[in-house]
Short mmCIF file of C-alpha atoms in Angstrom, two decimals:
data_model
loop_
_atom_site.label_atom_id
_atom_site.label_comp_id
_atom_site.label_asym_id
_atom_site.label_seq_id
_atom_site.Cartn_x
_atom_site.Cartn_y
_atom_site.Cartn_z
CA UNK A 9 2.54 -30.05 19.43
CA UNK A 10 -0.96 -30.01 17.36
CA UNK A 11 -1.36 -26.89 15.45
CA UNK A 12 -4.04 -25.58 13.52
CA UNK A 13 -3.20 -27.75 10.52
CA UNK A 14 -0.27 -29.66 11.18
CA UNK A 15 1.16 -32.42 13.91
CA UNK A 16 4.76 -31.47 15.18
CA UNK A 17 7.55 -33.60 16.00
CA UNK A 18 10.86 -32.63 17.58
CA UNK A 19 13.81 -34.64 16.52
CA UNK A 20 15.83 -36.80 19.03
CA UNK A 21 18.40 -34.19 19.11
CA UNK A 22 15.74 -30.82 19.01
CA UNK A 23 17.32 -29.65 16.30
CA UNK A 24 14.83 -29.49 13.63
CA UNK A 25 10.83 -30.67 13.48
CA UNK A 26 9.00 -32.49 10.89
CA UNK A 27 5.18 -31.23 10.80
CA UNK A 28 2.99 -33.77 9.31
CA UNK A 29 -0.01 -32.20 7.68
CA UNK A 30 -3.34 -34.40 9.03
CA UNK A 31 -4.89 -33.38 5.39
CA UNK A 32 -3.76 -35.13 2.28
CA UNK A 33 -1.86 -32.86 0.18
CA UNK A 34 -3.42 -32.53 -3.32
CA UNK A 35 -0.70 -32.67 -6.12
CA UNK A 36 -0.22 -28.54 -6.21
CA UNK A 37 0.43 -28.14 -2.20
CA UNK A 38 2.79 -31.23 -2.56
CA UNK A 39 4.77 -29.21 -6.00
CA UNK A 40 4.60 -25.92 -3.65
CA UNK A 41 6.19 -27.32 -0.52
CA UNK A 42 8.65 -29.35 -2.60
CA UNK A 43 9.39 -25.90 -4.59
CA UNK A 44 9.83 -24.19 -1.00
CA UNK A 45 12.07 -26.45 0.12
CA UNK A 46 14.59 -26.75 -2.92
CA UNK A 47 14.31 -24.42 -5.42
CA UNK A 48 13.55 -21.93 -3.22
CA UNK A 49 15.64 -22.36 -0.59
CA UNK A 50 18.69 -22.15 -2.85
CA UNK A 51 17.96 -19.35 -4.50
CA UNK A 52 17.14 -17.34 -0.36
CA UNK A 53 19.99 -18.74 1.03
CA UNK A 54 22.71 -19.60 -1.49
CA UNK A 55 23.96 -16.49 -2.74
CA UNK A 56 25.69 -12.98 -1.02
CA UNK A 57 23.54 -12.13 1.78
CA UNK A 58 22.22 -16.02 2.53
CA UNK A 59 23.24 -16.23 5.76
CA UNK A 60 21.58 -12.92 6.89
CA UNK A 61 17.89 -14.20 5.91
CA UNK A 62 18.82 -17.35 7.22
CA UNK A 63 18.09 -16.38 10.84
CA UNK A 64 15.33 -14.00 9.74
CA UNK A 65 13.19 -17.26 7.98
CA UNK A 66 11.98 -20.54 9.96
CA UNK A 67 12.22 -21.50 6.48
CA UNK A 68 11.23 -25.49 5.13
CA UNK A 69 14.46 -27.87 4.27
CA UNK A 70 13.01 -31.08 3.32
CA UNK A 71 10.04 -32.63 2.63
CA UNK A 72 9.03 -36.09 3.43
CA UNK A 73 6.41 -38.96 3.19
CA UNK A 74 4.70 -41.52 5.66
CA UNK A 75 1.21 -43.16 5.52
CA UNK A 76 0.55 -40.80 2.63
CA UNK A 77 1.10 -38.22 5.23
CA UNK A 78 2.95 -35.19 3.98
CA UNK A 79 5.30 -33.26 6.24
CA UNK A 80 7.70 -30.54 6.24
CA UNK A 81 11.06 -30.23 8.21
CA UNK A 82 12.37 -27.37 9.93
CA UNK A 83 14.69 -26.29 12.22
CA UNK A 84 14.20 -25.07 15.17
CA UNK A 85 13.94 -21.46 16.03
CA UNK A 86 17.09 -19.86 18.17
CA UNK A 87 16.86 -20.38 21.72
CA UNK A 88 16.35 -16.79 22.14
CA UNK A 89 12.87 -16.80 20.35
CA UNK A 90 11.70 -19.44 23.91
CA UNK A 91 10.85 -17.52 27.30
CA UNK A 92 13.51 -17.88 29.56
CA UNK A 93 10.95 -16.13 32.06
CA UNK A 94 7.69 -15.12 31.00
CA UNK A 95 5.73 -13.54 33.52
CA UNK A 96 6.73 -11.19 35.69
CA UNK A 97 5.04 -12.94 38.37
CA UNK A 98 5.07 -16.48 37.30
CA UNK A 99 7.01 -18.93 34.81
CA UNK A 100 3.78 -20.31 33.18
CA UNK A 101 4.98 -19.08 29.58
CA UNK A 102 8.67 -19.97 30.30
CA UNK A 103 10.06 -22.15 27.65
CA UNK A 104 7.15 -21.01 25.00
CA UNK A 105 7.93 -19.36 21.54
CA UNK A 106 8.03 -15.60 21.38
CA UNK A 107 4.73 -15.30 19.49
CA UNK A 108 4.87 -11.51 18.75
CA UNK A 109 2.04 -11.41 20.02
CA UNK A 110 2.73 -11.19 23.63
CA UNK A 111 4.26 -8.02 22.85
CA UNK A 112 2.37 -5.92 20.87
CA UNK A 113 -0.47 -5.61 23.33
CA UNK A 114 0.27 -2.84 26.10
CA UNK A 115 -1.49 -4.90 28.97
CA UNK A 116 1.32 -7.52 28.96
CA UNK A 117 3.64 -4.17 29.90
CA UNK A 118 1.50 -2.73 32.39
CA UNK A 119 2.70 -3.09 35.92
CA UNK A 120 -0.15 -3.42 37.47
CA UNK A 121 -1.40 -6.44 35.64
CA UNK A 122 -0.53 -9.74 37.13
CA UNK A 123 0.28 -11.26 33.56
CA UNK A 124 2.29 -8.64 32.60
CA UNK A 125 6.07 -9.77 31.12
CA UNK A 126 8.86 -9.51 32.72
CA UNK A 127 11.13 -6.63 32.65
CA UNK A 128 14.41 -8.75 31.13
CA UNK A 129 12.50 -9.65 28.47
CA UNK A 130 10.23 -7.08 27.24
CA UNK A 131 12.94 -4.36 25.54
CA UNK A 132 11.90 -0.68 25.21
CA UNK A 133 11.10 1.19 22.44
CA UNK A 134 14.22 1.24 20.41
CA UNK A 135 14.28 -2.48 20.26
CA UNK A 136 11.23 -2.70 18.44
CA UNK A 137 12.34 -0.20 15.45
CA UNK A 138 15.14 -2.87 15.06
CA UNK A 139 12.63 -5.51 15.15
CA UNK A 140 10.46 -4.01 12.65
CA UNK A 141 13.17 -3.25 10.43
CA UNK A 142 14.33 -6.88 10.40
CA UNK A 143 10.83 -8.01 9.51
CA UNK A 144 10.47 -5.00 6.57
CA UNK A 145 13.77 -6.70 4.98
CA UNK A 146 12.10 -10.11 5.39
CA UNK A 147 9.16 -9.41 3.53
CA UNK A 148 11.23 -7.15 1.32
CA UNK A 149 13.04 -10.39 0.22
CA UNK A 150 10.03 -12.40 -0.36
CA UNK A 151 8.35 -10.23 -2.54
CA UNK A 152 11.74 -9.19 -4.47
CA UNK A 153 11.38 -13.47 -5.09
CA UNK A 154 8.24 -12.93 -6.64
CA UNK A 155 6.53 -14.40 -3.21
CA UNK A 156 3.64 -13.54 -0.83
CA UNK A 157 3.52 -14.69 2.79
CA UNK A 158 -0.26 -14.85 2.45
CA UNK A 159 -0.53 -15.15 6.43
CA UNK A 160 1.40 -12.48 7.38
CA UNK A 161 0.67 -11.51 11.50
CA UNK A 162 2.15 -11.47 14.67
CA UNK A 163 1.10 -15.05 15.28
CA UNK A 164 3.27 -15.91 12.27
CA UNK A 165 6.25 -13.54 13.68
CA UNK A 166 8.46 -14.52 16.72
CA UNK A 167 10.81 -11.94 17.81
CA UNK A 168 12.92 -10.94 20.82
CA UNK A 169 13.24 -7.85 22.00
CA UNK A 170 16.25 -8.28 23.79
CA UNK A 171 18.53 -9.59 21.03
CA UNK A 172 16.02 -7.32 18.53
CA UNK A 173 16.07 -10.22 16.05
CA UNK A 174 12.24 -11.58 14.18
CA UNK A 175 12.21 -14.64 12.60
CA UNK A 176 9.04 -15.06 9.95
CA UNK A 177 7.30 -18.46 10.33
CA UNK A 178 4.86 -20.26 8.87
CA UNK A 179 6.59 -19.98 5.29
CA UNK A 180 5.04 -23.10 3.61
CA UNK A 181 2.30 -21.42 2.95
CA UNK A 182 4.03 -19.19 0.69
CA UNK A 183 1.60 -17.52 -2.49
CA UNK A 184 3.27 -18.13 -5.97
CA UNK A 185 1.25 -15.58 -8.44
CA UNK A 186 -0.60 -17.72 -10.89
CA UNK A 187 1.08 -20.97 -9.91
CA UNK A 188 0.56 -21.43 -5.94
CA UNK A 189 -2.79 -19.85 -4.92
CA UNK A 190 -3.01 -18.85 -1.02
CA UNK A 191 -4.76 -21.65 0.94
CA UNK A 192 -5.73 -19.13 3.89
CA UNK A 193 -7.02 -15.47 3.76
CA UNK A 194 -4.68 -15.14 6.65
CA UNK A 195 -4.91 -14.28 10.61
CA UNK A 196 -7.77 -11.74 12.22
CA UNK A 197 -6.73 -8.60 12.45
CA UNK A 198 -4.19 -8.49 9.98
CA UNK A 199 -6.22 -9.64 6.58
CA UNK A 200 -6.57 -6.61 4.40
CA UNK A 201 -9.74 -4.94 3.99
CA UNK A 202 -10.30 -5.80 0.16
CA UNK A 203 -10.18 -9.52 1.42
CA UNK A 204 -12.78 -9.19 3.90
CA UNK A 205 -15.06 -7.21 1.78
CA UNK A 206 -14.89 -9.78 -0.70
CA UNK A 207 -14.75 -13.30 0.94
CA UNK A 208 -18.46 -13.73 0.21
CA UNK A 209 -17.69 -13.98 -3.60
CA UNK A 210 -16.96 -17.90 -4.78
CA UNK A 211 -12.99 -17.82 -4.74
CA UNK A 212 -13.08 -18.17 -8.91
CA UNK A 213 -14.92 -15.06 -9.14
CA UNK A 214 -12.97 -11.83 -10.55
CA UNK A 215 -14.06 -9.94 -7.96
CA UNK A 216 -12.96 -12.27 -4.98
CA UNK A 217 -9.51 -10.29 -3.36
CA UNK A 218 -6.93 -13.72 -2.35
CA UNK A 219 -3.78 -13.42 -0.56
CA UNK A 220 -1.17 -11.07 -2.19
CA UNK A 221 1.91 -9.01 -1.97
CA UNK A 222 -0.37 -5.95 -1.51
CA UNK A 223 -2.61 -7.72 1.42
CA UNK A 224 0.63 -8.56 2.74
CA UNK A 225 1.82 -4.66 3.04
CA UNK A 226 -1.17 -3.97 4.34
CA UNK A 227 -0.48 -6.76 7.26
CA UNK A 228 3.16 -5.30 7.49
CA UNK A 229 1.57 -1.98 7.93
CA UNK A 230 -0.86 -3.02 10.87
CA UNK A 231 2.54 -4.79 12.50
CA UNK A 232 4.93 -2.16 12.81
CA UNK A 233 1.96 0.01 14.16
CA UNK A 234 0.99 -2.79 17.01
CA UNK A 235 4.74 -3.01 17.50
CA UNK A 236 5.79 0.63 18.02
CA UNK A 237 2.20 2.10 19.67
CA UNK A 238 0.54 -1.12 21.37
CA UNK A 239 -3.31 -0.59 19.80
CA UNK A 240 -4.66 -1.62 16.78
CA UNK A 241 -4.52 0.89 13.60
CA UNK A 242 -8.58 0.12 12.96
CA UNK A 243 -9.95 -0.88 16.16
CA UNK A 244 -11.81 2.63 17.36
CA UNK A 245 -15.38 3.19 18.99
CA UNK A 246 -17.87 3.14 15.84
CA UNK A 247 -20.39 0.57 15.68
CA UNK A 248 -21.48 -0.33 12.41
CA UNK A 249 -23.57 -3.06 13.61
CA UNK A 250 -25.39 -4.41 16.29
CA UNK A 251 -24.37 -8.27 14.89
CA UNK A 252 -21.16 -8.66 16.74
CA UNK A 253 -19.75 -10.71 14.11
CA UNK A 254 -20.93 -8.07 11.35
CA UNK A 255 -19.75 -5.33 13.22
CA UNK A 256 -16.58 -6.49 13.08
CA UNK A 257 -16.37 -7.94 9.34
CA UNK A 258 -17.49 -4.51 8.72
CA UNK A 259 -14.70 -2.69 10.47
CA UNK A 260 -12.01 -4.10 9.37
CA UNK A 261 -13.31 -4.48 5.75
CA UNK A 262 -15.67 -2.83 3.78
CA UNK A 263 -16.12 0.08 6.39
CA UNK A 264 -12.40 0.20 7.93
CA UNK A 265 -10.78 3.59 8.75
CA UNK A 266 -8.04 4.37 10.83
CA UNK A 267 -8.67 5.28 14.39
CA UNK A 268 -6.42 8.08 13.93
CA UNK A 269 -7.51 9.77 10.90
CA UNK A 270 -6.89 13.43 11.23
CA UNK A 271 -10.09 14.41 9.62
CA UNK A 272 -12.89 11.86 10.03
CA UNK A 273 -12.54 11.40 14.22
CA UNK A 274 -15.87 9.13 13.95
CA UNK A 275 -13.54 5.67 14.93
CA UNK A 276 -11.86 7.73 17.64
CA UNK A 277 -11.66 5.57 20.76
CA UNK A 278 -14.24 6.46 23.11
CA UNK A 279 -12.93 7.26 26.79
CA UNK A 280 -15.79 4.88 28.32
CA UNK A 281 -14.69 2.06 26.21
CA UNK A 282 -11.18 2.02 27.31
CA UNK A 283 -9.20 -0.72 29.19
CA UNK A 284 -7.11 0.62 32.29
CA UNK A 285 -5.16 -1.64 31.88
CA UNK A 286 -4.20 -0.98 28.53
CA UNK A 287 -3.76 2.95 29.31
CA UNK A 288 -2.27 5.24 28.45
CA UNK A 289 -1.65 3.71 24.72
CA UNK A 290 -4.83 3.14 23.67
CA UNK A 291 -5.91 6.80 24.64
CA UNK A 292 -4.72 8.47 21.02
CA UNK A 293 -4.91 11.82 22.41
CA UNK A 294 -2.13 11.31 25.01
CA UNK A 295 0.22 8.90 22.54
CA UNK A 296 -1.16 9.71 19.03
CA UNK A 297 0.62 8.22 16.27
CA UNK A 298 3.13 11.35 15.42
CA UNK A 299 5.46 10.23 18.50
CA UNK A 300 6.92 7.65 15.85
CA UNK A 301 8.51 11.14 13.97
CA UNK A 302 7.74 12.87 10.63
CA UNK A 303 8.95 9.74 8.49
CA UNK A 304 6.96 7.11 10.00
CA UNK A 305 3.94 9.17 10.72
CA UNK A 306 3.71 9.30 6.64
CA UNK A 307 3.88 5.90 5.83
CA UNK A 308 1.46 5.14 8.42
CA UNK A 309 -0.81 7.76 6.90
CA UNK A 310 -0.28 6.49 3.11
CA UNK A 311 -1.41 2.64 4.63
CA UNK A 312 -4.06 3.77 6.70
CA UNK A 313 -5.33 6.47 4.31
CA UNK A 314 -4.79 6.39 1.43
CA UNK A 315 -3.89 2.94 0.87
CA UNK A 316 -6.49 1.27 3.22
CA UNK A 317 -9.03 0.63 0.41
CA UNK A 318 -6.41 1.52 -2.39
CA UNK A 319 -4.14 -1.46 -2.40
CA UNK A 320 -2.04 -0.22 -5.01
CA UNK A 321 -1.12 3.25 -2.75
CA UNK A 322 0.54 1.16 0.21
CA UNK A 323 4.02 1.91 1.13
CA UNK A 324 6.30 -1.22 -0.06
CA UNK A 325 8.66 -2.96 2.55
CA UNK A 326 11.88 -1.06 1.48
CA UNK A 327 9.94 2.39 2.45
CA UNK A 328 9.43 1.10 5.96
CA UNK A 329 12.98 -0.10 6.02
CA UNK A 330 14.20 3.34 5.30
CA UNK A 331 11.99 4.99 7.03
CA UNK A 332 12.54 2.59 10.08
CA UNK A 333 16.38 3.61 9.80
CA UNK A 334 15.86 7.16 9.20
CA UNK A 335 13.63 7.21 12.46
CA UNK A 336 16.45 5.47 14.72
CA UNK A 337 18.76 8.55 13.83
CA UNK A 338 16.06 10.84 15.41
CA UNK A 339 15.82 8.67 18.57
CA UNK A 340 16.73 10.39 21.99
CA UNK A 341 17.63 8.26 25.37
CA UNK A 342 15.27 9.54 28.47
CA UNK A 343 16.87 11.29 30.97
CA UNK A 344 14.30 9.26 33.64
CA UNK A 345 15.82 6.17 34.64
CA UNK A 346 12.30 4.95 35.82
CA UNK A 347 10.72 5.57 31.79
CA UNK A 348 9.65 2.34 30.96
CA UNK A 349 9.93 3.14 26.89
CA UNK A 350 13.73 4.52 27.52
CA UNK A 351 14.07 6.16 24.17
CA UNK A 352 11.62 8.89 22.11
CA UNK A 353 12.02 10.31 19.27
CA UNK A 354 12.70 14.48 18.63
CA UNK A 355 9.76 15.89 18.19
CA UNK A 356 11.73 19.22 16.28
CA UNK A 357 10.37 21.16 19.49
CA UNK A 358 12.11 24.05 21.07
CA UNK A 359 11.73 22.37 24.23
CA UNK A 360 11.91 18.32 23.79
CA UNK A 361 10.30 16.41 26.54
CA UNK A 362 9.85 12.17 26.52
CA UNK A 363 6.34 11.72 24.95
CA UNK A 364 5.66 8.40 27.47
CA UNK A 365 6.49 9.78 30.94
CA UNK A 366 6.95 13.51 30.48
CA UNK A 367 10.52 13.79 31.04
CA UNK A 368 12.06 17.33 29.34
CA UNK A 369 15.67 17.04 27.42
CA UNK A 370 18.14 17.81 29.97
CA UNK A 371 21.01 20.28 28.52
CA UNK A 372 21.63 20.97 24.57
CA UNK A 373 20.72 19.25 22.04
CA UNK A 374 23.04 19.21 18.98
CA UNK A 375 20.64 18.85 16.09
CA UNK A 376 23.22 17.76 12.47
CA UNK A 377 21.26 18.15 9.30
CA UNK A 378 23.26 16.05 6.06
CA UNK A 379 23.34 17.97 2.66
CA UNK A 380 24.73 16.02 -0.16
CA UNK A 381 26.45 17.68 -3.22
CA UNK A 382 23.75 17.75 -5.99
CA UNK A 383 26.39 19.48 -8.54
CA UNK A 384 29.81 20.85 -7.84
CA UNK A 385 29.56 23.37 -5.19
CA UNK A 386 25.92 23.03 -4.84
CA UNK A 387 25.28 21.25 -1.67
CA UNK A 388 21.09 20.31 -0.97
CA UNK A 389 19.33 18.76 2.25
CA UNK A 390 18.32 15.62 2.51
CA UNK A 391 15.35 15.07 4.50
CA UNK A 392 17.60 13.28 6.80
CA UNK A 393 18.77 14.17 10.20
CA UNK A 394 21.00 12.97 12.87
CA UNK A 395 20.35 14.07 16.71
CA UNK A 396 23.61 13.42 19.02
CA UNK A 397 23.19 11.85 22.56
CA UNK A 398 26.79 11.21 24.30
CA UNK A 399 28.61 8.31 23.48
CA UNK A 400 26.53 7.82 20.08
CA UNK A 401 28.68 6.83 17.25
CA UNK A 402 28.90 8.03 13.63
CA UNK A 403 28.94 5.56 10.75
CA UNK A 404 29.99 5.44 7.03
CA UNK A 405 26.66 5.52 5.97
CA UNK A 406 25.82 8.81 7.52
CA UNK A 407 29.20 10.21 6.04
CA UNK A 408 28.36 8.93 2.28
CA UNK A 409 24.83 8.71 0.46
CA UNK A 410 26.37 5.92 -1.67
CA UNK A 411 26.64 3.71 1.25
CA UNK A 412 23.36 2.24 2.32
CA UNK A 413 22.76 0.87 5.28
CA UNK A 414 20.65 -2.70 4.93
CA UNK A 415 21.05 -6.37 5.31
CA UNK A 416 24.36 -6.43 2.76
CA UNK A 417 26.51 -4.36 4.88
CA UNK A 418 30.16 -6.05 5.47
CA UNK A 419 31.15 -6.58 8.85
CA UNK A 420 34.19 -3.60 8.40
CA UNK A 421 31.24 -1.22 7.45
CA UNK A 422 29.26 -1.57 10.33
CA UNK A 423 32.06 -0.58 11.96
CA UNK A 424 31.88 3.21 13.71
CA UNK A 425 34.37 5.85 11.97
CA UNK A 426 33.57 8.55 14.69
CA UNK A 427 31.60 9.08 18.47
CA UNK A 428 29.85 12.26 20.04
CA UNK A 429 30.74 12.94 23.37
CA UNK A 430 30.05 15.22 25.90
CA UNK A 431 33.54 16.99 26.91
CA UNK A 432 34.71 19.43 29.44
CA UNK A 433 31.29 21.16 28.58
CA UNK A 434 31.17 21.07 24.98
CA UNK A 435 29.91 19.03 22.26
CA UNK A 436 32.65 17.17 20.20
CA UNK A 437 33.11 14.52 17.31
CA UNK A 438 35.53 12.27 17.49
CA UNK A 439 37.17 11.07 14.37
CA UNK A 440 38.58 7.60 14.54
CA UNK A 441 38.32 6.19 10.79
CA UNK A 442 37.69 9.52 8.64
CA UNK A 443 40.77 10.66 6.40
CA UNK A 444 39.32 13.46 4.81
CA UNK A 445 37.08 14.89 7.90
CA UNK A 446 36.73 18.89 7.46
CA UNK A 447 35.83 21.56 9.77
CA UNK A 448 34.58 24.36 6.75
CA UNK A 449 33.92 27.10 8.84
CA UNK A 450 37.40 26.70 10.50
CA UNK A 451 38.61 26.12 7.04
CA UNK A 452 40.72 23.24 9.67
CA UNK A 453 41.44 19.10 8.44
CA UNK A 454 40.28 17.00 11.47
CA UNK A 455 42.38 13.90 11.37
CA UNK A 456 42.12 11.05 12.93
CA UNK A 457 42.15 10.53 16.71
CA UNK A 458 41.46 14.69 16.84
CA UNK A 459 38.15 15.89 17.64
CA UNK A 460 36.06 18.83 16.41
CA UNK A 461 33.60 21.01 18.22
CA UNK A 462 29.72 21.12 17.61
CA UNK A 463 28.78 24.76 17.53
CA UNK A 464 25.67 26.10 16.34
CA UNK A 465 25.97 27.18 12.37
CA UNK A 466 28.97 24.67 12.42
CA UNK A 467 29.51 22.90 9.12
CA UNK A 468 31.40 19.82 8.90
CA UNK A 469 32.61 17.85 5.54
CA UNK A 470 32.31 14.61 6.32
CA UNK A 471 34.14 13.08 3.10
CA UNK A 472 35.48 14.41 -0.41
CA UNK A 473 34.83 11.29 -2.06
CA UNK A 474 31.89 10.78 -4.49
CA UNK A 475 28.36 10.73 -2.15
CA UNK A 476 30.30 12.54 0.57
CA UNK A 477 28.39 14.41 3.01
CA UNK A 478 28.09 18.01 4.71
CA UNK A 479 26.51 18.06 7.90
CA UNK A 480 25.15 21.50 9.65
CA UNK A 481 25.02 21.46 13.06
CA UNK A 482 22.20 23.49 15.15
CA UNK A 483 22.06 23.52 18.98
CA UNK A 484 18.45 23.19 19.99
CA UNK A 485 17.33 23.33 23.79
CA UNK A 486 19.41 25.81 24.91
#
């Protein structure tokens, strides 16, 4: 394949590639892709956690010579990041890579466009919180290495919705703070405002804004919000200029503001300007932003606000982790079997409905709230709940604080210790791994293979050991 800058090569066996760059590499891109490849490398993937990142990075293992041609070799991506189908109607995209592209545009999932993706491999809503959590930990990593992406888009992101995996591509282009400048101000759409607003300067001048960590969480932001809501966080009706090209270098630079900011409504998108085949998610009154829940809708306000021309405000990868994590516990299955999203997220109504195809909750909704003990006997909330749909499981990280759930978790802890079912008309836990599980207001021990009911007021002691929990249980939609 020929790709912007590079000729690609499968092996005999399709195992790995070796992309020749048709540019001569000037001694610095030659140290920096020799650095990627070794030095690098080692320090990613050999050490605790290697293996993890190693399916989350398309990352460079060798670098060779021919013709004074320079060229990288990588292996190739899993088979699940190739279309097995493609379109719904067609197989013209079968066997091409997962670009993430194809699905964070709402036209590809709307069923009356003849391009649109098919059904087995599009996912629903809750695969994309797992995909967006796998590329917050990814970028997470590269900047705890002291690294930038510096190109960091959905173009440079594969991922499958099906398995919920990302890999990040494109890594050779990786920014070393005041040894390996950026060599691209990255991919439309996703290069951060203080770039754009400053690409006129010559690239030695103070002023001129390169390729950073911080352009990169600004380019994380824009992805998770593409992923999770289909539309572009900047893209709204107001015209700055008549230039085309101006009017566009404006708005997503100099002049960018969110299309959803709750008190300038002047990039609103207009109702005439609307694709129908991109409805209803580019219509921000009928899916605004705030369907994502209460941590989310934060972050996305601290990039988009206050951290759109602030670099320094913009929420770092581990906050969208958490808050990615924190959202999945709030997540609700629709009751309509025909809802193409499938899952939504409690909107801490009286009466929940399915924000994409107006579906109410059917039947109670046990709501648990976890408290952790801030001194002895004094037990404080933390921001953090849990919302029970049948046959959801419990795990040690909801029972103790000092567990955390990310990428070093041991295969034993990812294990469930408990599962909420729906029994004989009641709400129950079921303990299967919990030794010290305590129903307080029963003042009862809940051992093992014994189940407790979910009441409203109940209050359960999930462990006695140091970062144990309490959760209090409230019955909503009843």
């Amino acid at each position: 394949m020929r790709g912007g800058m590079k000729d690609v090569y499968f092996s005999p066996d399709r195992s790995y590639v070796v992309a020749f760059y048709r540019d001569v590499q000037d001694h610095n891109s030659r140290e920096r892709l020799i650095k990627i490849a070794t030095q690098y490398y080692d320090s990613f993937f050999k050490r605790e956690g290697g293996e993890y990142y190693k399916d989350l990075y398309s990352w460079p293992i060798d670098v060779v010579e021919q013709n004074r041609k320079l060229g990288i070799v990588v292996p190739t991506y899993n088979r699940n990041f190739f279309f097995q189908k493609g379109y719904a109607a067609n197989d013209l995209i079968r066997g091409k890579e997962k670009e993430g592209k194809w699905f964070a545009s709402p036209k590809f999932r709307n069923k009356q466009f003849p391009l649109r993706l098919d059904d087995t491999e599009l996912g629903n809503w809750l695969s994309y919180f797992q995909i967006c959590v796998n590329i917050s930990r990814g970028v997470k990593r590269l900047h705890a290495a002291g690294l930038a992406h510096s190109d960091l888009s959905y173009k440079n992101v594969l991922v499958d919705p099906v398995t919920k995996t990302a890999a990040i591509i494109d890594i050779d282009g990786l920014v070393v703070p005041g040894l390996f400048p950026p060599d691209v101000i990255g991919t439309a759409d996703f290069i951060a405002p203080e770039v754009l607003a400053t690409k006129h300067l010559d690239i030695k001048d103070p002023n001129r804004k390169l390729p950073s960590r911080l352009t990169d969480l600004h380019a994380l932001a824009v992805m998770i919000y593409m992923y999770l809501l289909y539309r572009h966080p900047l893209k709204g009706g107001k015209i700055h200029d008549l230039d085309t090209e101006k009017d566009d270098l404006l708005a997503m630079g100099e002049k960018a503001l969110f299309i959803e900011h709750p008190t300038d409504t002047s990039n609103r998108p207009k109702q005439n300007q609307l694709n129908p085949k991109e409805l209803p998610w580019t219509d921000v009154t009928k899916i605004p932003y705030t369907v994502t829940g209460p941590y989310l809708k934060a972050l996305f306000e601290k990039a988009f606000i206050e951290g759109l021309h602030q670099p320094m405000q913009r929420p770092i990868a581990n906050e969208w982790e958490e808050a990615l994590l924190k959202t999945t516990d709030l997540i609700q299955p629709c009751s309509n079997p025909g809802c193409q999203q499938k899952w939504y997220v409690f909107d801490n109504s009286t009466r929940p409905r399915c924000p994409f195809c107006g579906t109410p909750h059917q039947g109670t909704l046990p709501v648990l709230d976890l408290y952790y003990q801030f001194k002895e006997g004094v037990w404080r909330p933390e921001d953090h709940r849990l919302m029970v749909y049948n046959n959801q499981y419990l795990f040690g990280w909801h029972v103790n604080r000092n567990l955390i759930r990310n990428e070093k978790l041991t295969p034993e802890q990812k294990v469930p210790v408990g599962y909420f079912t729906f029994h004989q008309g009641n709400w129950v836990l079921v303990n299967q791994k919990l030794d010290s599980l305590k129903d307080v207001t029963e003042d009862k021990e809940i051992p093992p293979g014994e189940m407790v009911a979910l009441t409203d007021g109940k209050k359960l002691l999930l462990s006695r050991g140091e970062g144990g929990r309490i959760v209090v249980v409230t019955i909503a939609n009843k």
